[in-house]
PDB file of C-alpha atoms and ligand atoms in Angstrom:
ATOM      1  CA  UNK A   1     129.033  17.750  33.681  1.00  0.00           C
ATOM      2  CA  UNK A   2     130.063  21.135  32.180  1.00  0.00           C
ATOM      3  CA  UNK A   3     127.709  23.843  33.722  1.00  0.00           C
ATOM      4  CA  UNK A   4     126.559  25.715  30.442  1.00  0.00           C
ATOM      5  CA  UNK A   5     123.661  27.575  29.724  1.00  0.00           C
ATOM      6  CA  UNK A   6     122.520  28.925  26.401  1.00  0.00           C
ATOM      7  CA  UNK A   7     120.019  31.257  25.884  1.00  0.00           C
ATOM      8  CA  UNK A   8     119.011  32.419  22.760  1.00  0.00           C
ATOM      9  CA  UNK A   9     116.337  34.353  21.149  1.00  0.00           C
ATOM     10  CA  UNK A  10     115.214  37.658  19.325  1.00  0.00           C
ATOM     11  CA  UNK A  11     116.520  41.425  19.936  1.00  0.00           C
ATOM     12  CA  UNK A  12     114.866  43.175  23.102  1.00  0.00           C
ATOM     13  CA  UNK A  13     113.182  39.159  24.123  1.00  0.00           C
ATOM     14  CA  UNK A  14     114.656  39.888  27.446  1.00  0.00           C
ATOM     15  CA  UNK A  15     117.231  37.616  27.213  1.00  0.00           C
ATOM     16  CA  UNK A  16     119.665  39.465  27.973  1.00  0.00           C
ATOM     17  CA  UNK A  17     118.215  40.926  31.715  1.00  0.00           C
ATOM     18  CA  UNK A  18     117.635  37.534  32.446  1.00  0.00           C
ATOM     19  CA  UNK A  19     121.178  36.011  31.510  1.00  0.00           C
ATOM     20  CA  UNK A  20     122.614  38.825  33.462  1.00  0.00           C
ATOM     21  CA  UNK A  21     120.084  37.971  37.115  1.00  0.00           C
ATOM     22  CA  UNK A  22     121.085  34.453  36.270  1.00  0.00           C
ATOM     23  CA  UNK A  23     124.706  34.583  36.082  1.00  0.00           C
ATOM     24  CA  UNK A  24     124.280  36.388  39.594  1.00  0.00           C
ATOM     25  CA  UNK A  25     122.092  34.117  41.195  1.00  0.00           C
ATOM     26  CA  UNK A  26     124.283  31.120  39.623  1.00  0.00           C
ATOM     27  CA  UNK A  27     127.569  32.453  40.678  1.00  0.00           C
ATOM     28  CA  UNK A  28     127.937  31.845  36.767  1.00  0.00           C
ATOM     29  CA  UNK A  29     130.069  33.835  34.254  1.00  0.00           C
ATOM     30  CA  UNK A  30     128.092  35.614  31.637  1.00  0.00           C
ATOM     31  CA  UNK A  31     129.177  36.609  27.890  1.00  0.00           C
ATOM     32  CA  UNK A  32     126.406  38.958  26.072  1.00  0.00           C
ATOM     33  CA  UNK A  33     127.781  37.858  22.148  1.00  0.00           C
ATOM     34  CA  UNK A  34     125.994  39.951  20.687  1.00  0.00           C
ATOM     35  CA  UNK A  35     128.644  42.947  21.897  1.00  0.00           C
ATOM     36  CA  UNK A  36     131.275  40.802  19.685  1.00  0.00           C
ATOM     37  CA  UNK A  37     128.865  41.439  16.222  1.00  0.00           C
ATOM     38  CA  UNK A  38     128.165  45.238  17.571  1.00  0.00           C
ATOM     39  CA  UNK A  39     131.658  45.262  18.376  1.00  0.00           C
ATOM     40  CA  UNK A  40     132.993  44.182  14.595  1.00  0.00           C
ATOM     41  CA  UNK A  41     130.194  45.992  13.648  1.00  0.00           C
ATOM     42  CA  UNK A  42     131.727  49.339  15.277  1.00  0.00           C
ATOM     43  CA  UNK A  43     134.774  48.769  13.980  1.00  0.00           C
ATOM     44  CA  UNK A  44     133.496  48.809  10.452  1.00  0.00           C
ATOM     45  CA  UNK A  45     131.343  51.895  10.687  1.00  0.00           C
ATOM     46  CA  UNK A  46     134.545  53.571  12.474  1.00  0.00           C
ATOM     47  CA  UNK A  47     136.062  53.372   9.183  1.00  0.00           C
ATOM     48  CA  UNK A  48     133.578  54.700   7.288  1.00  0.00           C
ATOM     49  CA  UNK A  49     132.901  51.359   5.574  1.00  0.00           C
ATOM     50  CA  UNK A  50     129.835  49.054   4.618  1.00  0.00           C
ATOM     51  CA  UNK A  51     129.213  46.247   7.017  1.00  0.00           C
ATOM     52  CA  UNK A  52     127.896  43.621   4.808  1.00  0.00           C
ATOM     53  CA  UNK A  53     130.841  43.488   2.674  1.00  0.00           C
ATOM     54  CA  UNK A  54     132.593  40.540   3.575  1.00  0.00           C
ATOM     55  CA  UNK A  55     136.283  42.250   3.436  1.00  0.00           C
ATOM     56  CA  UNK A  56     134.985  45.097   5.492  1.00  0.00           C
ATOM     57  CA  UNK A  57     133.645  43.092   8.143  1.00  0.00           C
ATOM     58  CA  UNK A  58     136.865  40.864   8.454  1.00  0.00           C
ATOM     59  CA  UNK A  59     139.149  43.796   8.626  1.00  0.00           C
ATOM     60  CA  UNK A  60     136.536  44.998  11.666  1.00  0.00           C
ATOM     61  CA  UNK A  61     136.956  41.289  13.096  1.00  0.00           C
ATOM     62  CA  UNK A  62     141.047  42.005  13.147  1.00  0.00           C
ATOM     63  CA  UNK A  63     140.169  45.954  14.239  1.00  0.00           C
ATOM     64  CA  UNK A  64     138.543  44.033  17.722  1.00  0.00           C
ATOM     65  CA  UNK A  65     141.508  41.428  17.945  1.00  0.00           C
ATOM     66  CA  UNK A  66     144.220  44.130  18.392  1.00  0.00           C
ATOM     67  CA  UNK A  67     141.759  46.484  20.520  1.00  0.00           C
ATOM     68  CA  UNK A  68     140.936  43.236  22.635  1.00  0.00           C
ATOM     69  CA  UNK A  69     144.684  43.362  23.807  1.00  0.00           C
ATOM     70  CA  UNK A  70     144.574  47.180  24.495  1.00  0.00           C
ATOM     71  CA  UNK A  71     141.051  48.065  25.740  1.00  0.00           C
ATOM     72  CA  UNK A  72     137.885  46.850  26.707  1.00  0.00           C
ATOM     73  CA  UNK A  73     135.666  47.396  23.659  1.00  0.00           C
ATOM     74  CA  UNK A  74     133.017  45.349  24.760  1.00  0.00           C
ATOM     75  CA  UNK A  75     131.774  47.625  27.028  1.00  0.00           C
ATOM     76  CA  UNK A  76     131.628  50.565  25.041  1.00  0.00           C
ATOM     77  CA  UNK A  77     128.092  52.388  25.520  1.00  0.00           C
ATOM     78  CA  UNK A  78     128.055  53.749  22.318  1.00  0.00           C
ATOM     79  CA  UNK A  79     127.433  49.911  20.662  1.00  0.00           C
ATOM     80  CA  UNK A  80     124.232  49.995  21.844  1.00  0.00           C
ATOM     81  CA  UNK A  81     122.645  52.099  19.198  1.00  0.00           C
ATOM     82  CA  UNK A  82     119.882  50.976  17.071  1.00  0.00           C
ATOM     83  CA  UNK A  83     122.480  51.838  14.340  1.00  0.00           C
ATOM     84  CA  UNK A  84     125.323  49.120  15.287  1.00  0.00           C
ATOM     85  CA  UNK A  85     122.641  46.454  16.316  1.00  0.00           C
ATOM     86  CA  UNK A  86     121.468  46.979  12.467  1.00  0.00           C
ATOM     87  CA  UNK A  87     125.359  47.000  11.342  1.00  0.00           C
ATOM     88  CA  UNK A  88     125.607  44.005  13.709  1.00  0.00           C
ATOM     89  CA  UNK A  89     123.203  42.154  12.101  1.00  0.00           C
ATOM     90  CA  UNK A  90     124.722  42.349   8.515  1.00  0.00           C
ATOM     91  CA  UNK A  91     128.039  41.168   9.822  1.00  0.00           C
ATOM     92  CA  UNK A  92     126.543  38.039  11.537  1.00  0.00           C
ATOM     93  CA  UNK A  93     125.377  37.810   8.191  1.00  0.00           C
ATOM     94  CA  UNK A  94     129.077  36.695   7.341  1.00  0.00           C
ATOM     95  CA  UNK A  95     130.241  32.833   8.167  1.00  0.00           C
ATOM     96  CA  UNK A  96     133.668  33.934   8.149  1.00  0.00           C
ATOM     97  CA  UNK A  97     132.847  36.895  10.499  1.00  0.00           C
ATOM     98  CA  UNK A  98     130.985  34.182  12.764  1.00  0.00           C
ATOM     99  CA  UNK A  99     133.904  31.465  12.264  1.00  0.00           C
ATOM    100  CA  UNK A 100     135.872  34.198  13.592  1.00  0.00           C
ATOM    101  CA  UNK A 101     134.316  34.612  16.580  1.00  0.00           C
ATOM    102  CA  UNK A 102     133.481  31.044  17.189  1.00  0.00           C
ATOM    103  CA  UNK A 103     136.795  30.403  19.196  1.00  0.00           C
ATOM    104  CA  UNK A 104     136.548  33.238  21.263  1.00  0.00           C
ATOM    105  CA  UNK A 105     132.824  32.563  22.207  1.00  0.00           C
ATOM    106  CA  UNK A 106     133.840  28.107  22.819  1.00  0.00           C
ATOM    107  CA  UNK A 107     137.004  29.308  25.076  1.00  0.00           C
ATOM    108  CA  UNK A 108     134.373  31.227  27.281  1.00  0.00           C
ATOM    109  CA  UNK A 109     132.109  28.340  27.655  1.00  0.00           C
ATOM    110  CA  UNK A 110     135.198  25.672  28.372  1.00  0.00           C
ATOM    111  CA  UNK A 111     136.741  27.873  30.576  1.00  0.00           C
ATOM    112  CA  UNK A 112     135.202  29.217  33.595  1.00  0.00           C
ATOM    113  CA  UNK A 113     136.952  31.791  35.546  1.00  0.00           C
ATOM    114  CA  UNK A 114     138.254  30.522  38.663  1.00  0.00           C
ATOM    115  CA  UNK A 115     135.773  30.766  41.588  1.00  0.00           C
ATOM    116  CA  UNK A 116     132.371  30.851  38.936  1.00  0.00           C
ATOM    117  CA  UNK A 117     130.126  27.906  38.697  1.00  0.00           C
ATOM    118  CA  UNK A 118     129.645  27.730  35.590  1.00  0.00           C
ATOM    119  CA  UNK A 119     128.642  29.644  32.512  1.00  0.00           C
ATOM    120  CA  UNK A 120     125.989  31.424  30.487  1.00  0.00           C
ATOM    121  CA  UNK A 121     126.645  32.838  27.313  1.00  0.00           C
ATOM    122  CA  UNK A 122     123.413  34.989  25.528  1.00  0.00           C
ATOM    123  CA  UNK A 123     122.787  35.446  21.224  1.00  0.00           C
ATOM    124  CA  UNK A 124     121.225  33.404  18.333  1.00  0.00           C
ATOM    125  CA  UNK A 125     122.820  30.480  17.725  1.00  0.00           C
ATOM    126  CA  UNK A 126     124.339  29.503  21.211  1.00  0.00           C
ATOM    127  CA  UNK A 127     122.011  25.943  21.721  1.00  0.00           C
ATOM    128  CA  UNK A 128     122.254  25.762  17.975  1.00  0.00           C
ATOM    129  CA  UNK A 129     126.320  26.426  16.836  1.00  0.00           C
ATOM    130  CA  UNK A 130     128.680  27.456  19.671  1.00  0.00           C
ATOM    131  CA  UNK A 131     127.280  25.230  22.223  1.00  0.00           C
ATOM    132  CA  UNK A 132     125.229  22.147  20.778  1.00  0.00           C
ATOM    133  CA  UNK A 133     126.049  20.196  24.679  1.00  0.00           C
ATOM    134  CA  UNK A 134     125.130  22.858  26.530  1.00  0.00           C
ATOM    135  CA  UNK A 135     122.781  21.011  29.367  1.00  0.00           C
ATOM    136  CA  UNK A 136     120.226  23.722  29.929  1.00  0.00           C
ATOM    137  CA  UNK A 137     119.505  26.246  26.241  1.00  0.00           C
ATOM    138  CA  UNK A 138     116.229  28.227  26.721  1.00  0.00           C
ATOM    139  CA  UNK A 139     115.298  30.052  24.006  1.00  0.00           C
ATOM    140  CA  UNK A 140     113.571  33.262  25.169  1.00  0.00           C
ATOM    141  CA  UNK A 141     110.647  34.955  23.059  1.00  0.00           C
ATOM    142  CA  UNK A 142     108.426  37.909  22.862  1.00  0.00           C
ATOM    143  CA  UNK A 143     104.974  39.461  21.035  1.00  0.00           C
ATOM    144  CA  UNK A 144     107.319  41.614  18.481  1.00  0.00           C
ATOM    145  CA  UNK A 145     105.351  44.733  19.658  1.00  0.00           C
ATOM    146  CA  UNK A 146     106.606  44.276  22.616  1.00  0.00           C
ATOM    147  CA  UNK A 147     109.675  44.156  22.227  1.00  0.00           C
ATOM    148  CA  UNK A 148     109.508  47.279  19.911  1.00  0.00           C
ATOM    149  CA  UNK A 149     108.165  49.000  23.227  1.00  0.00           C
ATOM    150  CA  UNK A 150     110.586  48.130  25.886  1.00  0.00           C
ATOM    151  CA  UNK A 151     113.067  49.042  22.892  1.00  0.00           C
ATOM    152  CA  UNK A 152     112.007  52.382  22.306  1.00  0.00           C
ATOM    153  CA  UNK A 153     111.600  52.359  26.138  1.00  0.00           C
ATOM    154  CA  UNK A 154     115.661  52.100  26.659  1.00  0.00           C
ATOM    155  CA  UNK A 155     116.584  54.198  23.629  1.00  0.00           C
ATOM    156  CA  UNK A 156     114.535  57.002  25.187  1.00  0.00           C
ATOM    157  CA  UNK A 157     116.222  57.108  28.398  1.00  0.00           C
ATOM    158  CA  UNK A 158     119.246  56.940  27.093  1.00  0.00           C
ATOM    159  CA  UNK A 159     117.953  60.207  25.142  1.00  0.00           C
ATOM    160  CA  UNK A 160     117.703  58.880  21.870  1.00  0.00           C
ATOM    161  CA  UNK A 161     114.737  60.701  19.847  1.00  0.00           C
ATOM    162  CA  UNK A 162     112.804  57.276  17.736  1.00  0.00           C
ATOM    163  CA  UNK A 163     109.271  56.742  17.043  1.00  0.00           C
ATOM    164  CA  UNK A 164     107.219  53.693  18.282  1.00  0.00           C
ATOM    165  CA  UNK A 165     106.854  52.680  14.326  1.00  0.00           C
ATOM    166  CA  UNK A 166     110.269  53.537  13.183  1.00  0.00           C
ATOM    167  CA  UNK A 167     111.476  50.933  16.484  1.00  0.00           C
ATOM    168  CA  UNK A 168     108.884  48.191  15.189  1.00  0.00           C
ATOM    169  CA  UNK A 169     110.223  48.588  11.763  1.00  0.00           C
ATOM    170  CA  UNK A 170     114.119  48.102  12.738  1.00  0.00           C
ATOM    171  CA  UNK A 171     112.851  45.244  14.716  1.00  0.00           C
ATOM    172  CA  UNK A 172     111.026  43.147  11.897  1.00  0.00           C
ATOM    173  CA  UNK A 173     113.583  44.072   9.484  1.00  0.00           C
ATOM    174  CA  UNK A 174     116.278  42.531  12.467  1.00  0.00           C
ATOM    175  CA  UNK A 175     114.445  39.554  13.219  1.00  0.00           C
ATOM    176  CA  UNK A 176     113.818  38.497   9.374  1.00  0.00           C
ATOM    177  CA  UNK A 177     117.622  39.331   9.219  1.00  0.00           C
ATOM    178  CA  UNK A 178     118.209  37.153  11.719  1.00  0.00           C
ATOM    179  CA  UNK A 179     115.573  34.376  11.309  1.00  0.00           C
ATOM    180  CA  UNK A 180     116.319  34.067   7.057  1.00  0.00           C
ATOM    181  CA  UNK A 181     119.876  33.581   6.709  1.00  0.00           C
ATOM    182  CA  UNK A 182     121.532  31.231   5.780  1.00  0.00           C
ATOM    183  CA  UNK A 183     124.248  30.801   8.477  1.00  0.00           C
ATOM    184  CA  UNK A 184     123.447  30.224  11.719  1.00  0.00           C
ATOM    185  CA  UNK A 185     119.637  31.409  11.681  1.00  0.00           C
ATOM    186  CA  UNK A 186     117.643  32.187  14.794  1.00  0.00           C
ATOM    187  CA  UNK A 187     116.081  29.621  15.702  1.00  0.00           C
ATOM    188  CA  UNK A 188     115.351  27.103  19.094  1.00  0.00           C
ATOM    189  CA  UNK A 189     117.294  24.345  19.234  1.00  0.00           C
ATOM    190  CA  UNK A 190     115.512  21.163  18.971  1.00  0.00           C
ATOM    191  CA  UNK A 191     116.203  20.570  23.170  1.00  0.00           C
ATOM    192  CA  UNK A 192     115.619  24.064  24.227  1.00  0.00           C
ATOM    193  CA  UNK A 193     112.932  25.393  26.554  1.00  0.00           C
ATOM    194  CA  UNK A 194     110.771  28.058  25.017  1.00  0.00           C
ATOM    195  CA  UNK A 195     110.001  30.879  27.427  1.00  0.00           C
ATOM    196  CA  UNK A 196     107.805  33.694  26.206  1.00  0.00           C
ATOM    197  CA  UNK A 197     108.702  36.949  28.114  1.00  0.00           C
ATOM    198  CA  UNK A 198     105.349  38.877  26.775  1.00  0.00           C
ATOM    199  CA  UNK A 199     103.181  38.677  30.224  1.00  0.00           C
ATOM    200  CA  UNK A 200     106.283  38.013  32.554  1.00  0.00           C
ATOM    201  CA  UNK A 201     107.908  40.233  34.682  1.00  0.00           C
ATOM    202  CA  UNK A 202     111.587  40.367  35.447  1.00  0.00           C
ATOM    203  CA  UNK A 203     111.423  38.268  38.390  1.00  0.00           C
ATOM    204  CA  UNK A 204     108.955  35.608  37.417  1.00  0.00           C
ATOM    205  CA  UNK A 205     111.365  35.186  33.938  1.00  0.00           C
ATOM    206  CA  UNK A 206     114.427  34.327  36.599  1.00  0.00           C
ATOM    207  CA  UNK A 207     112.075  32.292  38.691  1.00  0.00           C
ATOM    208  CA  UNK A 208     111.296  30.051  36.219  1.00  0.00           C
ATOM    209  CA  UNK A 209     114.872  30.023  35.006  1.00  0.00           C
ATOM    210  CA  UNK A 210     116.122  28.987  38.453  1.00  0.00           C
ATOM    211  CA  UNK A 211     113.529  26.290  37.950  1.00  0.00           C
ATOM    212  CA  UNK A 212     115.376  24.615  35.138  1.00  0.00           C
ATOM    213  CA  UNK A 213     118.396  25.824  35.883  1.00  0.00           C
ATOM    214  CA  UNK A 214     117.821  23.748  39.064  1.00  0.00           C
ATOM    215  CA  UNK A 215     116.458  20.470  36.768  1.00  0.00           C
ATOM    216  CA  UNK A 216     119.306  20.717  34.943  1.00  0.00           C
ATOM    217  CA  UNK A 217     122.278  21.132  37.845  1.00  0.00           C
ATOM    218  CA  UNK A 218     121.066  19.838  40.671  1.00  0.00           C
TER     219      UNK A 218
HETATM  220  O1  C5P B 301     121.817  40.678  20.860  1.00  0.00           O
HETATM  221  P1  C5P B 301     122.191  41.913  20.108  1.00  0.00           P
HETATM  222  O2  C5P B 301     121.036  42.754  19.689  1.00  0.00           O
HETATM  223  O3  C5P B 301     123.231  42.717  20.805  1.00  0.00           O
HETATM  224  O4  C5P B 301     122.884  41.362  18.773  1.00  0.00           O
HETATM  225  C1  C5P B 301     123.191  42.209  17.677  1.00  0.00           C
HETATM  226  C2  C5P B 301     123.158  41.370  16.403  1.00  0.00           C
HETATM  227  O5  C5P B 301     124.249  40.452  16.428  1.00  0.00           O
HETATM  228  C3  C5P B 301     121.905  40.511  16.227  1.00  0.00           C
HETATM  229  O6  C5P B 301     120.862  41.176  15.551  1.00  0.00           O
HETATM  230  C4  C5P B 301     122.410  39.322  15.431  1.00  0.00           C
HETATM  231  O7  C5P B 301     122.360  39.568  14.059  1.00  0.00           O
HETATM  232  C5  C5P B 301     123.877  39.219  15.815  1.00  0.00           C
HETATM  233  N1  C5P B 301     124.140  38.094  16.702  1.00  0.00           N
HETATM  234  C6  C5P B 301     124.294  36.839  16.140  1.00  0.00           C
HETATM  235  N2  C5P B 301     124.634  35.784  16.920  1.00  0.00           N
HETATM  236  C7  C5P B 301     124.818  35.923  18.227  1.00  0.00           C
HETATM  237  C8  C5P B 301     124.628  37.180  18.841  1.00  0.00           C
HETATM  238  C9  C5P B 301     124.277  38.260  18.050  1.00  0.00           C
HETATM  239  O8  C5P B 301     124.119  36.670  14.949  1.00  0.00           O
HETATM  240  N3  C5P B 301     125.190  34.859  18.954  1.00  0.00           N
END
């Protein structure tokens, strides 16, 4: 059985701590995909352009495939603004933009590096698109208050100046963004375990993933 686990859910759920203590515990690889949207998404806004224009965001999709080669532009800090999670969102928007990155995101999950368990790959539409066999997809949910707070939480250590309204604004304008359109929506898929990170701390979130996780592997 392929070792695969999906986790979807909202911005800021926590989905993406937990994928990360997971893939350690595991001895699993992880891919966060939401740093290939911010990444197209970076690409766009480096050229001055509008993201949700679908020729825009497909030159930013071939902008990534020849920095892929060169560089590591995943891990660039600077795509974790509030302002390329907002530019990511409008090129997810985009099915060729997501039919682009489709491959890229399957080969991960097919593939595990040599030595890893397994895999783990983190966004919206992992149980639901990339990864409909995936044996364990949790689906990984917070009060959206919340998750406004532990946002502005991050973007004020990292020095960014943001109110506590302005954050809860970006955040239901994301997650109707995300939730209402019409390609690959967030949503749970039909199999996946719903965790709701509101009243749970870090550890008791990988806890009870190491419960299913466990269920699900052996
Ligand atoms: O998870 P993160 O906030 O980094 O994702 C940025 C944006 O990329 C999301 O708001 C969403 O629109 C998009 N995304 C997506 N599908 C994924 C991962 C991210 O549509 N699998």
């Amino acid at each position: 059985m392929k070792k695969i686990i999906a986790i979807d859910g909202p911005a800021a759920s926590g989905k993406g701590t937990l994928s990360r203590n997971l893939a350690r515990e595991l001895n699993f690889a992880h891919m966060d995909t939401g740093a290939l949207y911010r990444a197209v998404a970076f690409e766009v806004l480096e050229q001055d352009k509008e993201p949700s224009v679908e020729d825009n965001a497909l030159d930013g999709c071939k902008a990534l495939q020849v920095n892929l080669h060169s560089a590591n532009p995943l891990s660039n800090p600077d795509l974790r603004t509030e302002i390329i999670g907002e530019a990511a969102s409008k090129v997810a928007s985009i099915q060729s933009v997501r039919d682009f990155l489709t491959d890229m995101q399957r080969d991960f999950a097919n593939n595990p590096k040599d030595g890893l368990d397994g895999v783990i790959l983190d966004g919206r539409d992992i149980g639901t698109v990339i990864c409909p066999d995936a044996p364990l997809k949790l689906y990984i949910t917070a009060k959206c208050e919340i998750r406004a707070a532990r946002r502005m939480k991050e973007l004020q250590l990292k020095g960014e100046s943001v109110t506590y309204e302005a954050v809860l604004e970006d955040m239901r304008a994301r997650d109707a963004r995300d939730s209402g359109r019409k390609v690959a929506p967030l949503r749970p898929a039909k199999d996946a375990t719903i965790i709701d990170s509101s009243d749970l701390s870090e550890a008791q979130m990988l806890e009870n993933a190491l419960t299913y996780a466990k269920k699900a592997f052996g």
